[in-house]
């Protein structure tokens, strides 16, 4: 019987999405700190997109920060809707009359802009003071990819903040029953009246279906499903998405360290003298035949035996030497 020492270098590709709890609001609006009176109105964003040089006295750091999150507006008797919650901090300056907040959907190329104006007399008295502006009336869709910009009014060149943002697409956690080979998935933070789909898949460049699949109906109070699995493989992922066209899918791949099962399926055929290993799921492997040394248990690579593969690895005309190893 051939003695084979196996060491497999695995490069597992996986992606994990972490979503936060979505706060709920009853009304959207605009607020400004420091007692500054401000008001907003829709803006086309076209004319203000042309910038001009800032005065020498105006610091390019007048816009201090911009933070983006998602809020869920829920009014009794109506479906909930998602809105961007944009918080911006700036230093008041006599050369600045306000801000313009714009969101551009990178999926549809549609934009929404809002102009925020400050009471001019008070802002002059508080010149140099920091003020925080919060605006949460830009409606967005689940899993939308958004590009948000904040710029001054007037629009001064090089005085702008921008950020890409993904709107939440739900959140789930899981529990594994290894005895029954069941993964229980609990889903939260998705809109009411929307169905949510959950499945198990093997992750490579895409996530390949492995059969376990469930639907959580939007109107149901129960938000958990149980999915059967056959093996806990490194590429086994939980995938979830809303039942809307082109919904962004979120994936959780929690078993990336369960590599022991991948050492199976090593077969030697004495008739054809073929040594083969086939992975149980899509992984990228680097394989060498090597010769185990007596002195220090080091395995010395056999020349020209290196192979890179994401599928079956096979060596022909292999001699059944007791110190032959696959690494």
PDB file of C-alpha atoms in Angstrom:
ATOM      1  CA  UNK A   1       0.000   0.000   0.000  1.00  0.00           C
ATOM      2  CA  UNK A   2       1.436   3.388  -0.960  1.00  0.00           C
ATOM      3  CA  UNK A   3       2.319   5.733   1.901  1.00  0.00           C
ATOM      4  CA  UNK A   4       1.439   9.299   1.014  1.00  0.00           C
ATOM      5  CA  UNK A   5       2.074  12.351   3.176  1.00  0.00           C
ATOM      6  CA  UNK A   6      -0.225  15.157   2.036  1.00  0.00           C
ATOM      7  CA  UNK A   7       0.140  18.882   2.614  1.00  0.00           C
ATOM      8  CA  UNK A   8      -2.254  21.020   0.577  1.00  0.00           C
ATOM      9  CA  UNK A   9      -1.856  24.775   0.307  1.00  0.00           C
ATOM     10  CA  UNK A  10      -5.313  26.264  -0.064  1.00  0.00           C
ATOM     11  CA  UNK A  11      -6.159  29.760  -1.157  1.00  0.00           C
ATOM     12  CA  UNK A  12      -9.814  30.210  -0.324  1.00  0.00           C
ATOM     13  CA  UNK A  13     -11.626  33.188  -1.831  1.00  0.00           C
ATOM     14  CA  UNK A  14     -14.577  34.402   0.198  1.00  0.00           C
ATOM     15  CA  UNK A  15     -16.438  37.562   0.952  1.00  0.00           C
ATOM     16  CA  UNK A  16     -18.252  38.492   4.149  1.00  0.00           C
ATOM     17  CA  UNK A  17     -20.684  41.369   4.435  1.00  0.00           C
ATOM     18  CA  UNK A  18     -21.341  43.030   7.770  1.00  0.00           C
ATOM     19  CA  UNK A  19     -24.534  45.065   8.049  1.00  0.00           C
ATOM     20  CA  UNK A  20     -25.631  47.383  10.875  1.00  0.00           C
ATOM     21  CA  UNK A  21     -29.064  47.683  12.479  1.00  0.00           C
ATOM     22  CA  UNK A  22     -31.198  50.179  10.544  1.00  0.00           C
ATOM     23  CA  UNK A  23     -32.725  52.932  12.757  1.00  0.00           C
ATOM     24  CA  UNK A  24     -36.367  53.842  12.162  1.00  0.00           C
ATOM     25  CA  UNK A  25     -37.820  57.329  11.782  1.00  0.00           C
ATOM     26  CA  UNK A  26     -41.366  58.640  11.326  1.00  0.00           C
ATOM     27  CA  UNK A  27     -40.399  61.812   9.459  1.00  0.00           C
ATOM     28  CA  UNK A  28     -37.377  62.861   7.426  1.00  0.00           C
ATOM     29  CA  UNK A  29     -35.909  66.345   7.563  1.00  0.00           C
ATOM     30  CA  UNK A  30     -32.957  68.710   7.962  1.00  0.00           C
ATOM     31  CA  UNK A  31     -31.257  69.804  11.172  1.00  0.00           C
ATOM     32  CA  UNK A  32     -28.247  72.013  11.915  1.00  0.00           C
ATOM     33  CA  UNK A  33     -26.343  72.239  15.206  1.00  0.00           C
ATOM     34  CA  UNK A  34     -24.949  75.332  17.017  1.00  0.00           C
ATOM     35  CA  UNK A  35     -28.361  76.979  16.868  1.00  0.00           C
ATOM     36  CA  UNK A  36     -27.900  77.775  13.181  1.00  0.00           C
ATOM     37  CA  UNK A  37     -31.134  78.220  11.263  1.00  0.00           C
ATOM     38  CA  UNK A  38     -30.999  76.363   7.966  1.00  0.00           C
ATOM     39  CA  UNK A  39     -33.430  75.301   5.306  1.00  0.00           C
ATOM     40  CA  UNK A  40     -33.300  72.959   2.330  1.00  0.00           C
ATOM     41  CA  UNK A  41     -34.737  72.855  -1.158  1.00  0.00           C
ATOM     42  CA  UNK A  42     -34.279  70.492  -4.124  1.00  0.00           C
ATOM     43  CA  UNK A  43     -31.470  71.379  -6.503  1.00  0.00           C
ATOM     44  CA  UNK A  44     -30.675  70.247 -10.021  1.00  0.00           C
ATOM     45  CA  UNK A  45     -26.960  70.081  -9.235  1.00  0.00           C
ATOM     46  CA  UNK A  46     -26.139  71.117 -12.826  1.00  0.00           C
ATOM     47  CA  UNK A  47     -25.083  74.743 -12.415  1.00  0.00           C
ATOM     48  CA  UNK A  48     -23.362  74.171  -9.081  1.00  0.00           C
ATOM     49  CA  UNK A  49     -21.235  71.399 -10.616  1.00  0.00           C
ATOM     50  CA  UNK A  50     -19.092  74.107 -12.227  1.00  0.00           C
ATOM     51  CA  UNK A  51     -16.570  75.251  -9.645  1.00  0.00           C
ATOM     52  CA  UNK A  52     -14.439  78.364  -9.308  1.00  0.00           C
ATOM     53  CA  UNK A  53     -11.318  79.201  -7.351  1.00  0.00           C
ATOM     54  CA  UNK A  54     -11.722  79.608  -3.610  1.00  0.00           C
ATOM     55  CA  UNK A  55     -10.739  82.894  -1.891  1.00  0.00           C
ATOM     56  CA  UNK A  56      -7.232  82.864  -0.440  1.00  0.00           C
ATOM     57  CA  UNK A  57      -8.677  83.176   3.072  1.00  0.00           C
ATOM     58  CA  UNK A  58     -10.789  80.004   2.715  1.00  0.00           C
ATOM     59  CA  UNK A  59      -9.202  76.802   3.958  1.00  0.00           C
ATOM     60  CA  UNK A  60      -9.554  73.701   1.795  1.00  0.00           C
ATOM     61  CA  UNK A  61     -10.347  71.851   5.049  1.00  0.00           C
ATOM     62  CA  UNK A  62     -13.513  73.851   5.705  1.00  0.00           C
ATOM     63  CA  UNK A  63     -15.513  70.639   5.138  1.00  0.00           C
ATOM     64  CA  UNK A  64     -14.491  68.515   8.099  1.00  0.00           C
ATOM     65  CA  UNK A  65     -16.286  65.193   7.659  1.00  0.00           C
ATOM     66  CA  UNK A  66     -19.178  63.349   6.053  1.00  0.00           C
ATOM     67  CA  UNK A  67     -20.822  60.210   7.432  1.00  0.00           C
ATOM     68  CA  UNK A  68     -23.492  58.182   5.627  1.00  0.00           C
ATOM     69  CA  UNK A  69     -25.920  55.634   7.009  1.00  0.00           C
ATOM     70  CA  UNK A  70     -29.384  54.298   6.210  1.00  0.00           C
ATOM     71  CA  UNK A  71     -32.616  54.994   8.068  1.00  0.00           C
ATOM     72  CA  UNK A  72     -35.960  53.321   7.586  1.00  0.00           C
ATOM     73  CA  UNK A  73     -38.965  55.646   7.437  1.00  0.00           C
ATOM     74  CA  UNK A  74     -42.058  53.837   8.679  1.00  0.00           C
ATOM     75  CA  UNK A  75     -45.435  55.540   8.855  1.00  0.00           C
ATOM     76  CA  UNK A  76     -48.406  53.555  10.134  1.00  0.00           C
ATOM     77  CA  UNK A  77     -50.583  52.371   7.273  1.00  0.00           C
ATOM     78  CA  UNK A  78     -47.849  52.768   4.627  1.00  0.00           C
ATOM     79  CA  UNK A  79     -44.937  50.578   3.501  1.00  0.00           C
ATOM     80  CA  UNK A  80     -41.542  51.419   4.999  1.00  0.00           C
ATOM     81  CA  UNK A  81     -38.994  53.167   2.800  1.00  0.00           C
ATOM     82  CA  UNK A  82     -35.233  53.590   3.026  1.00  0.00           C
ATOM     83  CA  UNK A  83     -33.489  56.980   3.118  1.00  0.00           C
ATOM     84  CA  UNK A  84     -29.880  58.120   3.203  1.00  0.00           C
ATOM     85  CA  UNK A  85     -28.876  59.723   6.478  1.00  0.00           C
ATOM     86  CA  UNK A  86     -26.079  62.179   5.640  1.00  0.00           C
ATOM     87  CA  UNK A  87     -24.176  63.969   8.410  1.00  0.00           C
ATOM     88  CA  UNK A  88     -21.691  66.649   7.402  1.00  0.00           C
ATOM     89  CA  UNK A  89     -19.468  68.848   9.551  1.00  0.00           C
ATOM     90  CA  UNK A  90     -18.027  72.155   8.359  1.00  0.00           C
ATOM     91  CA  UNK A  91     -16.496  75.323   9.703  1.00  0.00           C
ATOM     92  CA  UNK A  92     -18.658  78.383   9.085  1.00  0.00           C
ATOM     93  CA  UNK A  93     -17.082  81.018   6.868  1.00  0.00           C
ATOM     94  CA  UNK A  94     -18.308  84.323   5.477  1.00  0.00           C
ATOM     95  CA  UNK A  95     -17.549  83.035   1.967  1.00  0.00           C
ATOM     96  CA  UNK A  96     -19.931  80.064   2.343  1.00  0.00           C
ATOM     97  CA  UNK A  97     -23.705  80.458   2.045  1.00  0.00           C
ATOM     98  CA  UNK A  98     -24.527  76.791   2.390  1.00  0.00           C
ATOM     99  CA  UNK A  99     -23.971  73.220   1.231  1.00  0.00           C
ATOM    100  CA  UNK A 100     -25.148  71.018  -1.590  1.00  0.00           C
ATOM    101  CA  UNK A 101     -25.664  67.302  -0.951  1.00  0.00           C
ATOM    102  CA  UNK A 102     -25.952  65.042  -4.004  1.00  0.00           C
ATOM    103  CA  UNK A 103     -26.455  61.300  -4.415  1.00  0.00           C
ATOM    104  CA  UNK A 104     -25.756  59.492  -7.678  1.00  0.00           C
ATOM    105  CA  UNK A 105     -26.972  55.934  -8.196  1.00  0.00           C
ATOM    106  CA  UNK A 106     -24.108  54.024  -9.810  1.00  0.00           C
ATOM    107  CA  UNK A 107     -26.638  51.398 -10.945  1.00  0.00           C
ATOM    108  CA  UNK A 108     -29.052  53.729 -12.807  1.00  0.00           C
ATOM    109  CA  UNK A 109     -26.995  56.983 -13.097  1.00  0.00           C
ATOM    110  CA  UNK A 110     -29.926  58.917 -11.582  1.00  0.00           C
ATOM    111  CA  UNK A 111     -29.007  61.752  -9.231  1.00  0.00           C
ATOM    112  CA  UNK A 112     -30.749  63.662  -6.440  1.00  0.00           C
ATOM    113  CA  UNK A 113     -29.424  66.957  -5.042  1.00  0.00           C
ATOM    114  CA  UNK A 114     -30.476  69.138  -2.139  1.00  0.00           C
ATOM    115  CA  UNK A 115     -29.271  72.655  -1.362  1.00  0.00           C
ATOM    116  CA  UNK A 116     -28.881  73.615   2.325  1.00  0.00           C
ATOM    117  CA  UNK A 117     -28.740  77.344   3.096  1.00  0.00           C
ATOM    118  CA  UNK A 118     -27.724  79.010   6.363  1.00  0.00           C
ATOM    119  CA  UNK A 119     -29.147  82.200   7.896  1.00  0.00           C
ATOM    120  CA  UNK A 120     -26.482  84.624   6.680  1.00  0.00           C
ATOM    121  CA  UNK A 121     -26.388  87.026   9.649  1.00  0.00           C
ATOM    122  CA  UNK A 122     -25.984  84.335  12.304  1.00  0.00           C
ATOM    123  CA  UNK A 123     -23.388  82.383  10.335  1.00  0.00           C
ATOM    124  CA  UNK A 124     -21.238  85.531  10.134  1.00  0.00           C
ATOM    125  CA  UNK A 125     -21.371  85.946  13.925  1.00  0.00           C
ATOM    126  CA  UNK A 126     -20.227  82.311  14.359  1.00  0.00           C
ATOM    127  CA  UNK A 127     -17.469  82.549  11.762  1.00  0.00           C
ATOM    128  CA  UNK A 128     -14.974  79.661  12.270  1.00  0.00           C
ATOM    129  CA  UNK A 129     -17.339  77.613  14.454  1.00  0.00           C
ATOM    130  CA  UNK A 130     -18.072  73.999  13.541  1.00  0.00           C
ATOM    131  CA  UNK A 131     -21.616  73.170  12.565  1.00  0.00           C
ATOM    132  CA  UNK A 132     -23.095  69.746  11.870  1.00  0.00           C
ATOM    133  CA  UNK A 133     -25.727  69.324   9.182  1.00  0.00           C
ATOM    134  CA  UNK A 134     -27.945  66.239   9.101  1.00  0.00           C
ATOM    135  CA  UNK A 135     -30.261  65.461   6.176  1.00  0.00           C
ATOM    136  CA  UNK A 136     -32.210  62.218   5.718  1.00  0.00           C
ATOM    137  CA  UNK A 137     -34.787  62.844   2.971  1.00  0.00           C
ATOM    138  CA  UNK A 138     -33.043  61.241  -0.038  1.00  0.00           C
ATOM    139  CA  UNK A 139     -34.998  58.046  -0.722  1.00  0.00           C
ATOM    140  CA  UNK A 140     -33.014  55.024  -1.891  1.00  0.00           C
ATOM    141  CA  UNK A 141     -33.594  51.375  -2.760  1.00  0.00           C
ATOM    142  CA  UNK A 142     -32.397  48.252  -1.014  1.00  0.00           C
ATOM    143  CA  UNK A 143     -28.846  47.196  -2.015  1.00  0.00           C
ATOM    144  CA  UNK A 144     -28.335  50.327  -4.133  1.00  0.00           C
ATOM    145  CA  UNK A 145     -24.773  51.462  -4.881  1.00  0.00           C
ATOM    146  CA  UNK A 146     -24.610  55.227  -4.210  1.00  0.00           C
ATOM    147  CA  UNK A 147     -21.988  57.930  -4.764  1.00  0.00           C
ATOM    148  CA  UNK A 148     -22.531  60.863  -2.357  1.00  0.00           C
ATOM    149  CA  UNK A 149     -20.895  64.286  -2.597  1.00  0.00           C
ATOM    150  CA  UNK A 150     -20.951  67.289  -0.286  1.00  0.00           C
ATOM    151  CA  UNK A 151     -19.726  70.647  -1.605  1.00  0.00           C
ATOM    152  CA  UNK A 152     -19.945  74.284  -0.632  1.00  0.00           C
ATOM    153  CA  UNK A 153     -22.324  76.914  -1.974  1.00  0.00           C
ATOM    154  CA  UNK A 154     -20.814  78.659  -3.912  1.00  0.00           C
ATOM    155  CA  UNK A 155     -18.999  75.624  -5.292  1.00  0.00           C
ATOM    156  CA  UNK A 156     -15.281  76.158  -4.695  1.00  0.00           C
ATOM    157  CA  UNK A 157     -12.832  73.905  -6.530  1.00  0.00           C
ATOM    158  CA  UNK A 158     -10.973  71.345  -4.398  1.00  0.00           C
ATOM    159  CA  UNK A 159     -13.395  71.933  -1.502  1.00  0.00           C
ATOM    160  CA  UNK A 160     -15.500  68.775  -1.649  1.00  0.00           C
ATOM    161  CA  UNK A 161     -16.092  65.490   0.168  1.00  0.00           C
ATOM    162  CA  UNK A 162     -17.258  62.326  -1.582  1.00  0.00           C
ATOM    163  CA  UNK A 163     -17.935  58.736  -0.624  1.00  0.00           C
ATOM    164  CA  UNK A 164     -19.309  55.522  -2.124  1.00  0.00           C
ATOM    165  CA  UNK A 165     -21.994  53.759  -0.121  1.00  0.00           C
ATOM    166  CA  UNK A 166     -23.945  50.511  -0.330  1.00  0.00           C
ATOM    167  CA  UNK A 167     -27.497  50.601   1.004  1.00  0.00           C
ATOM    168  CA  UNK A 168     -28.149  47.713   3.375  1.00  0.00           C
ATOM    169  CA  UNK A 169     -29.536  44.493   1.939  1.00  0.00           C
ATOM    170  CA  UNK A 170     -30.493  42.680   5.129  1.00  0.00           C
ATOM    171  CA  UNK A 171     -28.573  40.966   7.902  1.00  0.00           C
ATOM    172  CA  UNK A 172     -28.458  37.359   9.024  1.00  0.00           C
ATOM    173  CA  UNK A 173     -26.840  35.204  11.655  1.00  0.00           C
ATOM    174  CA  UNK A 174     -26.633  31.430  11.829  1.00  0.00           C
ATOM    175  CA  UNK A 175     -26.345  28.372  14.065  1.00  0.00           C
ATOM    176  CA  UNK A 176     -24.909  24.978  13.051  1.00  0.00           C
ATOM    177  CA  UNK A 177     -26.343  21.653  14.245  1.00  0.00           C
ATOM    178  CA  UNK A 178     -23.484  19.320  13.282  1.00  0.00           C
ATOM    179  CA  UNK A 179     -25.268  16.189  14.489  1.00  0.00           C
ATOM    180  CA  UNK A 180     -28.274  16.763  12.204  1.00  0.00           C
ATOM    181  CA  UNK A 181     -26.250  18.594   9.513  1.00  0.00           C
ATOM    182  CA  UNK A 182     -28.559  21.627   9.576  1.00  0.00           C
ATOM    183  CA  UNK A 183     -27.699  25.331   9.417  1.00  0.00           C
ATOM    184  CA  UNK A 184     -30.373  27.572  10.963  1.00  0.00           C
ATOM    185  CA  UNK A 185     -30.378  31.097   9.514  1.00  0.00           C
ATOM    186  CA  UNK A 186     -32.099  34.067  11.140  1.00  0.00           C
ATOM    187  CA  UNK A 187     -32.709  37.103   8.910  1.00  0.00           C
ATOM    188  CA  UNK A 188     -33.285  40.684  10.079  1.00  0.00           C
ATOM    189  CA  UNK A 189     -33.179  44.283   8.837  1.00  0.00           C
ATOM    190  CA  UNK A 190     -35.063  43.959   5.573  1.00  0.00           C
ATOM    191  CA  UNK A 191     -38.186  45.782   4.486  1.00  0.00           C
ATOM    192  CA  UNK A 192     -41.614  44.522   5.377  1.00  0.00           C
ATOM    193  CA  UNK A 193     -43.749  43.181   2.522  1.00  0.00           C
ATOM    194  CA  UNK A 194     -40.611  41.981   0.688  1.00  0.00           C
ATOM    195  CA  UNK A 195     -39.728  38.301   0.339  1.00  0.00           C
ATOM    196  CA  UNK A 196     -36.201  37.277   1.296  1.00  0.00           C
ATOM    197  CA  UNK A 197     -34.323  34.360  -0.250  1.00  0.00           C
ATOM    198  CA  UNK A 198     -31.679  32.274   1.518  1.00  0.00           C
ATOM    199  CA  UNK A 199     -29.555  29.461   0.099  1.00  0.00           C
ATOM    200  CA  UNK A 200     -26.353  27.497   0.621  1.00  0.00           C
ATOM    201  CA  UNK A 201     -23.742  27.691  -2.117  1.00  0.00           C
ATOM    202  CA  UNK A 202     -20.111  26.920  -2.912  1.00  0.00           C
ATOM    203  CA  UNK A 203     -18.130  30.124  -3.417  1.00  0.00           C
ATOM    204  CA  UNK A 204     -15.603  30.504  -6.211  1.00  0.00           C
ATOM    205  CA  UNK A 205     -15.799  33.349  -8.721  1.00  0.00           C
ATOM    206  CA  UNK A 206     -19.567  33.000  -8.310  1.00  0.00           C
ATOM    207  CA  UNK A 207     -21.552  31.124  -5.706  1.00  0.00           C
ATOM    208  CA  UNK A 208     -22.686  27.759  -7.102  1.00  0.00           C
ATOM    209  CA  UNK A 209     -26.001  26.395  -5.891  1.00  0.00           C
ATOM    210  CA  UNK A 210     -25.826  23.241  -3.766  1.00  0.00           C
ATOM    211  CA  UNK A 211     -29.557  22.626  -3.481  1.00  0.00           C
ATOM    212  CA  UNK A 212     -30.516  23.985  -0.044  1.00  0.00           C
ATOM    213  CA  UNK A 213     -32.885  26.920  -0.650  1.00  0.00           C
ATOM    214  CA  UNK A 214     -35.637  28.723   1.299  1.00  0.00           C
ATOM    215  CA  UNK A 215     -37.936  31.753   1.032  1.00  0.00           C
ATOM    216  CA  UNK A 216     -39.003  33.965   3.922  1.00  0.00           C
ATOM    217  CA  UNK A 217     -42.276  35.658   3.083  1.00  0.00           C
ATOM    218  CA  UNK A 218     -42.285  39.363   3.819  1.00  0.00           C
ATOM    219  CA  UNK A 219     -45.625  39.275   5.645  1.00  0.00           C
ATOM    220  CA  UNK A 220     -44.623  36.388   7.916  1.00  0.00           C
ATOM    221  CA  UNK A 221     -43.465  37.081  11.465  1.00  0.00           C
ATOM    222  CA  UNK A 222     -41.076  34.086  11.411  1.00  0.00           C
ATOM    223  CA  UNK A 223     -37.684  35.235  10.108  1.00  0.00           C
ATOM    224  CA  UNK A 224     -35.680  32.001  10.314  1.00  0.00           C
ATOM    225  CA  UNK A 225     -35.120  28.990   8.046  1.00  0.00           C
ATOM    226  CA  UNK A 226     -33.259  25.677   8.302  1.00  0.00           C
ATOM    227  CA  UNK A 227     -31.004  24.467   5.490  1.00  0.00           C
ATOM    228  CA  UNK A 228     -29.565  20.935   5.157  1.00  0.00           C
ATOM    229  CA  UNK A 229     -25.904  20.495   4.180  1.00  0.00           C
ATOM    230  CA  UNK A 230     -23.785  17.462   3.319  1.00  0.00           C
ATOM    231  CA  UNK A 231     -20.279  18.702   4.281  1.00  0.00           C
ATOM    232  CA  UNK A 232     -18.918  21.770   6.072  1.00  0.00           C
ATOM    233  CA  UNK A 233     -16.477  22.828   3.377  1.00  0.00           C
ATOM    234  CA  UNK A 234     -14.271  25.949   3.345  1.00  0.00           C
ATOM    235  CA  UNK A 235     -16.195  27.276   0.347  1.00  0.00           C
ATOM    236  CA  UNK A 236     -19.657  26.662   1.827  1.00  0.00           C
ATOM    237  CA  UNK A 237     -21.461  30.011   2.140  1.00  0.00           C
ATOM    238  CA  UNK A 238     -24.838  31.304   3.232  1.00  0.00           C
ATOM    239  CA  UNK A 239     -26.255  33.727   0.679  1.00  0.00           C
ATOM    240  CA  UNK A 240     -29.269  36.019   1.063  1.00  0.00           C
ATOM    241  CA  UNK A 241     -31.065  38.547  -1.113  1.00  0.00           C
ATOM    242  CA  UNK A 242     -34.334  40.427  -1.387  1.00  0.00           C
ATOM    243  CA  UNK A 243     -36.925  39.309  -3.924  1.00  0.00           C
ATOM    244  CA  UNK A 244     -36.519  42.366  -6.138  1.00  0.00           C
ATOM    245  CA  UNK A 245     -34.884  42.657  -9.595  1.00  0.00           C
ATOM    246  CA  UNK A 246     -31.071  42.933  -9.525  1.00  0.00           C
ATOM    247  CA  UNK A 247     -30.927  42.753  -5.730  1.00  0.00           C
ATOM    248  CA  UNK A 248     -27.409  42.788  -4.292  1.00  0.00           C
ATOM    249  CA  UNK A 249     -26.646  39.506  -2.548  1.00  0.00           C
ATOM    250  CA  UNK A 250     -24.863  39.280   0.760  1.00  0.00           C
ATOM    251  CA  UNK A 251     -22.780  36.265   1.658  1.00  0.00           C
ATOM    252  CA  UNK A 252     -21.407  34.794   4.842  1.00  0.00           C
ATOM    253  CA  UNK A 253     -18.715  32.094   4.507  1.00  0.00           C
ATOM    254  CA  UNK A 254     -18.035  30.967   8.090  1.00  0.00           C
ATOM    255  CA  UNK A 255     -16.312  27.622   7.460  1.00  0.00           C
ATOM    256  CA  UNK A 256     -13.113  28.757   5.726  1.00  0.00           C
ATOM    257  CA  UNK A 257     -10.951  26.990   8.326  1.00  0.00           C
ATOM    258  CA  UNK A 258     -12.693  23.611   7.968  1.00  0.00           C
ATOM    259  CA  UNK A 259     -10.092  22.300   5.508  1.00  0.00           C
ATOM    260  CA  UNK A 260      -9.672  18.752   6.841  1.00  0.00           C
ATOM    261  CA  UNK A 261     -12.335  17.321   4.527  1.00  0.00           C
ATOM    262  CA  UNK A 262     -10.400  18.584   1.492  1.00  0.00           C
ATOM    263  CA  UNK A 263      -7.645  16.050   2.185  1.00  0.00           C
ATOM    264  CA  UNK A 264      -9.971  13.232   1.127  1.00  0.00           C
ATOM    265  CA  UNK A 265     -10.364  11.938  -2.429  1.00  0.00           C
ATOM    266  CA  UNK A 266      -6.692  11.052  -2.914  1.00  0.00           C
ATOM    267  CA  UNK A 267      -6.641   7.988  -5.162  1.00  0.00           C
ATOM    268  CA  UNK A 268      -3.833   5.840  -6.508  1.00  0.00           C
ATOM    269  CA  UNK A 269      -4.572   3.430  -9.365  1.00  0.00           C
ATOM    270  CA  UNK A 270      -1.904   0.664  -9.391  1.00  0.00           C
ATOM    271  CA  UNK A 271      -2.928  -0.514 -12.858  1.00  0.00           C
ATOM    272  CA  UNK A 272      -2.392   2.845 -14.597  1.00  0.00           C
ATOM    273  CA  UNK A 273       0.127   4.108 -11.982  1.00  0.00           C
ATOM    274  CA  UNK A 274      -1.928   7.305 -11.659  1.00  0.00           C
ATOM    275  CA  UNK A 275      -1.972   9.425  -8.498  1.00  0.00           C
ATOM    276  CA  UNK A 276      -4.884  11.903  -8.363  1.00  0.00           C
ATOM    277  CA  UNK A 277      -6.542  14.326  -5.974  1.00  0.00           C
ATOM    278  CA  UNK A 278      -9.854  16.037  -6.626  1.00  0.00           C
ATOM    279  CA  UNK A 279     -11.134  18.852  -4.356  1.00  0.00           C
ATOM    280  CA  UNK A 280     -14.570  18.548  -2.822  1.00  0.00           C
ATOM    281  CA  UNK A 281     -15.293  22.202  -3.655  1.00  0.00           C
ATOM    282  CA  UNK A 282     -13.762  24.926  -5.847  1.00  0.00           C
ATOM    283  CA  UNK A 283     -10.428  25.975  -4.351  1.00  0.00           C
ATOM    284  CA  UNK A 284      -7.144  27.065  -5.886  1.00  0.00           C
ATOM    285  CA  UNK A 285      -4.316  24.681  -4.965  1.00  0.00           C
ATOM    286  CA  UNK A 286      -0.570  24.533  -5.531  1.00  0.00           C
ATOM    287  CA  UNK A 287       0.597  20.905  -5.664  1.00  0.00           C
ATOM    288  CA  UNK A 288       4.050  19.305  -5.774  1.00  0.00           C
ATOM    289  CA  UNK A 289       5.326  15.778  -5.623  1.00  0.00           C
ATOM    290  CA  UNK A 290       8.168  15.586  -3.138  1.00  0.00           C
ATOM    291  CA  UNK A 291      10.623  13.174  -1.526  1.00  0.00           C
ATOM    292  CA  UNK A 292      10.479  12.865   2.290  1.00  0.00           C
ATOM    293  CA  UNK A 293      13.966  13.111   3.802  1.00  0.00           C
ATOM    294  CA  UNK A 294      14.985  10.801   6.681  1.00  0.00           C
ATOM    295  CA  UNK A 295      17.141  13.344   8.459  1.00  0.00           C
ATOM    296  CA  UNK A 296      14.679  16.167   9.221  1.00  0.00           C
ATOM    297  CA  UNK A 297      11.296  15.123   7.796  1.00  0.00           C
ATOM    298  CA  UNK A 298      11.666  17.830   5.142  1.00  0.00           C
ATOM    299  CA  UNK A 299       9.949  17.036   1.849  1.00  0.00           C
ATOM    300  CA  UNK A 300      12.199  17.934  -1.059  1.00  0.00           C
ATOM    301  CA  UNK A 301      10.307  18.973  -4.200  1.00  0.00           C
ATOM    302  CA  UNK A 302      10.599  16.739  -7.237  1.00  0.00           C
ATOM    303  CA  UNK A 303      11.635  18.816 -10.216  1.00  0.00           C
ATOM    304  CA  UNK A 304       8.950  19.766 -12.779  1.00  0.00           C
ATOM    305  CA  UNK A 305       6.101  18.321 -10.681  1.00  0.00           C
ATOM    306  CA  UNK A 306       4.505  21.632  -9.632  1.00  0.00           C
ATOM    307  CA  UNK A 307       0.895  22.175 -10.695  1.00  0.00           C
ATOM    308  CA  UNK A 308      -1.623  24.981 -10.092  1.00  0.00           C
ATOM    309  CA  UNK A 309      -5.223  23.961 -10.422  1.00  0.00           C
ATOM    310  CA  UNK A 310      -8.757  24.662  -9.234  1.00  0.00           C
ATOM    311  CA  UNK A 311      -9.937  21.219 -10.364  1.00  0.00           C
ATOM    312  CA  UNK A 312      -8.545  17.692 -10.460  1.00  0.00           C
ATOM    313  CA  UNK A 313      -4.780  17.197 -10.099  1.00  0.00           C
ATOM    314  CA  UNK A 314      -3.350  14.037 -11.689  1.00  0.00           C
ATOM    315  CA  UNK A 315       0.141  12.516 -12.016  1.00  0.00           C
ATOM    316  CA  UNK A 316       0.812   9.628 -14.413  1.00  0.00           C
ATOM    317  CA  UNK A 317       3.393   6.793 -14.165  1.00  0.00           C
ATOM    318  CA  UNK A 318       3.970   7.347 -10.438  1.00  0.00           C
ATOM    319  CA  UNK A 319       6.365   4.942  -8.726  1.00  0.00           C
ATOM    320  CA  UNK A 320       5.021   3.566  -5.414  1.00  0.00           C
ATOM    321  CA  UNK A 321       8.015   4.570  -3.349  1.00  0.00           C
ATOM    322  CA  UNK A 322       7.264   4.744   0.426  1.00  0.00           C
ATOM    323  CA  UNK A 323       8.862   8.215   0.691  1.00  0.00           C
ATOM    324  CA  UNK A 324       6.921   9.712  -2.201  1.00  0.00           C
ATOM    325  CA  UNK A 325       4.646  12.498  -0.979  1.00  0.00           C
ATOM    326  CA  UNK A 326       2.162  14.924  -2.428  1.00  0.00           C
ATOM    327  CA  UNK A 327       2.565  18.454  -1.044  1.00  0.00           C
TER     328      UNK A 327
END
